Short mmCIF file of C-alpha atoms in Angstrom, two decimals:
data_model
loop_
_atom_site.label_atom_id
_atom_site.label_comp_id
_atom_site.label_asym_id
_atom_site.label_seq_id
_atom_site.Cartn_x
_atom_site.Cartn_y
_atom_site.Cartn_z
CA UNK A 4 158.93 134.75 99.08
CA UNK A 5 159.30 137.15 101.98
CA UNK A 6 157.64 140.26 103.16
CA UNK A 7 156.09 141.92 106.16
CA UNK A 8 153.07 139.62 105.93
CA UNK A 9 155.33 136.59 106.39
CA UNK A 10 156.96 137.93 109.55
CA UNK A 11 153.53 138.22 111.19
CA UNK A 12 152.55 134.60 110.49
CA UNK A 13 155.88 132.76 110.37
CA UNK A 14 155.25 130.85 113.62
CA UNK A 15 151.74 129.97 112.36
CA UNK A 16 153.25 128.47 109.20
CA UNK A 17 155.92 126.59 111.14
CA UNK A 18 153.36 125.03 113.51
CA UNK A 19 151.01 122.15 112.67
CA UNK A 20 148.22 124.65 112.07
CA UNK A 21 144.74 123.87 110.83
CA UNK A 22 144.22 124.38 107.10
CA UNK A 23 141.52 123.95 104.50
CA UNK A 24 141.85 123.75 100.72
CA UNK A 25 138.98 124.87 98.52
CA UNK A 26 138.56 123.55 94.98
CA UNK A 27 135.62 124.05 92.66
CA UNK A 28 133.05 121.55 91.43
CA UNK A 29 131.79 121.55 87.85
CA UNK A 30 128.66 123.42 88.94
CA UNK A 31 130.84 126.13 90.51
CA UNK A 32 130.17 125.00 94.07
CA UNK A 33 133.06 124.86 96.50
CA UNK A 34 134.57 121.72 97.98
CA UNK A 35 136.32 122.67 101.23
CA UNK A 36 138.66 119.97 102.53
CA UNK A 37 140.84 119.86 105.64
CA UNK A 38 144.48 119.34 104.65
CA UNK A 39 147.93 119.14 106.12
CA UNK A 40 150.48 121.50 104.60
CA UNK A 41 153.97 122.84 104.89
CA UNK A 42 155.52 126.19 104.02
CA UNK A 43 158.53 125.29 101.86
CA UNK A 44 160.70 127.34 99.49
CA UNK A 45 158.25 130.23 99.34
CA UNK A 46 155.15 128.14 98.66
CA UNK A 47 152.45 126.27 100.51
CA UNK A 48 152.67 122.57 99.74
CA UNK A 49 149.95 119.94 100.09
CA UNK A 50 150.16 116.31 98.97
CA UNK A 51 147.00 115.09 97.26
CA UNK A 52 146.57 111.37 96.69
CA UNK A 53 146.23 110.30 93.07
CA UNK A 54 142.56 109.80 92.21
CA UNK A 55 141.37 112.30 94.83
CA UNK A 56 138.38 114.40 93.83
CA UNK A 57 140.39 117.58 94.43
CA UNK A 58 142.70 116.67 91.55
CA UNK A 59 139.77 116.22 89.20
CA UNK A 60 138.48 119.62 90.22
CA UNK A 61 141.88 121.23 89.68
CA UNK A 62 142.25 119.60 86.26
CA UNK A 63 139.03 121.25 85.15
CA UNK A 64 139.35 124.55 87.07
CA UNK A 65 142.87 125.18 88.38
CA UNK A 66 141.87 127.85 90.89
CA UNK A 67 142.05 127.07 94.58
CA UNK A 68 142.06 128.76 97.96
CA UNK A 69 144.13 127.70 100.96
CA UNK A 70 143.28 129.01 104.41
CA UNK A 71 145.62 128.37 107.35
CA UNK A 72 144.41 129.44 110.77
CA UNK A 73 144.76 129.19 114.52
CA UNK A 74 141.92 127.99 116.73
CA UNK A 75 143.59 129.54 119.80
CA UNK A 76 144.84 133.02 120.69
CA UNK A 77 145.90 135.16 118.97
CA UNK A 78 143.66 133.73 116.21
CA UNK A 79 145.90 134.52 113.26
CA UNK A 80 145.35 133.28 109.77
CA UNK A 81 146.22 133.60 106.13
CA UNK A 82 144.18 133.09 102.97
CA UNK A 83 145.94 132.47 99.67
CA UNK A 84 144.12 132.31 96.33
CA UNK A 85 145.59 131.32 93.02
CA UNK A 86 146.50 128.69 90.49
CA UNK A 87 148.82 126.12 92.01
CA UNK A 88 151.61 124.22 90.34
CA UNK A 89 150.83 120.48 90.40
CA UNK A 90 154.04 118.45 90.58
CA UNK A 91 153.76 114.80 89.65
CA UNK A 92 156.37 112.28 90.71
CA UNK A 93 157.69 110.89 93.96
CA UNK A 94 155.97 112.72 96.80
CA UNK A 95 157.39 110.49 99.54
CA UNK A 96 159.77 113.04 101.04
CA UNK A 97 157.17 115.83 101.01
CA UNK A 98 154.51 113.49 102.42
CA UNK A 99 156.85 112.43 105.26
CA UNK A 100 157.88 116.01 106.05
CA UNK A 101 154.28 117.24 106.10
CA UNK A 102 153.02 114.28 108.15
CA UNK A 103 155.94 114.74 110.53
CA UNK A 104 154.80 118.29 111.27
CA UNK A 105 151.44 117.00 112.51
CA UNK A 106 152.29 113.58 113.94
CA UNK A 107 155.90 113.93 115.02
CA UNK A 108 158.89 112.66 113.08
CA UNK A 109 158.53 108.94 113.89
CA UNK A 110 154.78 108.68 113.36
CA UNK A 111 154.99 110.96 110.32
CA UNK A 112 157.57 108.68 108.71
CA UNK A 113 155.40 105.64 109.50
CA UNK A 114 152.31 107.38 108.06
CA UNK A 115 154.17 108.26 104.85
CA UNK A 116 155.67 104.75 104.56
CA UNK A 117 152.22 103.18 104.84
CA UNK A 118 151.13 105.31 101.89
CA UNK A 119 154.28 104.89 99.82
CA UNK A 120 152.50 102.63 97.35
CA UNK A 121 149.81 105.28 96.81
CA UNK A 122 151.04 107.86 94.30
CA UNK A 123 150.31 111.49 94.91
CA UNK A 124 150.65 114.95 93.44
CA UNK A 125 152.35 117.84 95.18
CA UNK A 126 150.27 121.01 95.08
CA UNK A 127 152.48 124.12 95.35
CA UNK A 128 150.71 127.43 95.87
CA UNK A 129 152.84 130.57 95.88
CA UNK A 130 151.16 133.46 97.68
CA UNK A 131 150.75 136.50 95.45
CA UNK A 132 148.56 138.79 97.54
CA UNK A 133 147.76 136.88 100.72
CA UNK A 134 145.06 138.08 103.08
CA UNK A 135 146.46 137.91 106.62
CA UNK A 136 144.67 138.49 109.91
CA UNK A 137 145.67 138.67 113.56
CA UNK A 138 142.92 139.26 116.10
CA UNK A 139 145.25 139.90 119.05
CA UNK A 140 144.71 143.65 118.76
CA UNK A 141 140.96 143.41 119.27
CA UNK A 142 140.73 140.64 121.86
CA UNK A 143 139.98 141.42 125.52
CA UNK A 144 143.04 141.24 127.75
#
């Protein structure tokens, strides 16, 4: 997945940026959860631990929203809505790669190893029509 939108946020997606994943409760209310992610092979990927409430929500209502954003200048962000692919199986490599982005390679590997006995599901969300913003053009100099 490429496009002009990606060029404007590539460094945001390569950095350990803040992100939140929204899933939907049975009553239609939103559950907004902070998550770690990676941009990999044209999709956003998030590892969700087996038994996590988010997986129950997605089993009932597969829609979700992922928002990745900067809390510092230039305050860029991207919102992606859709139905993710949920990949069951060994998530160890993805978990280590994602944790490594946020904690550094050594601590990320340790974090993933400590959770290796806890199965997970890989959420893959391919952006169809992402909403991208960059506030640099309206910020005071």
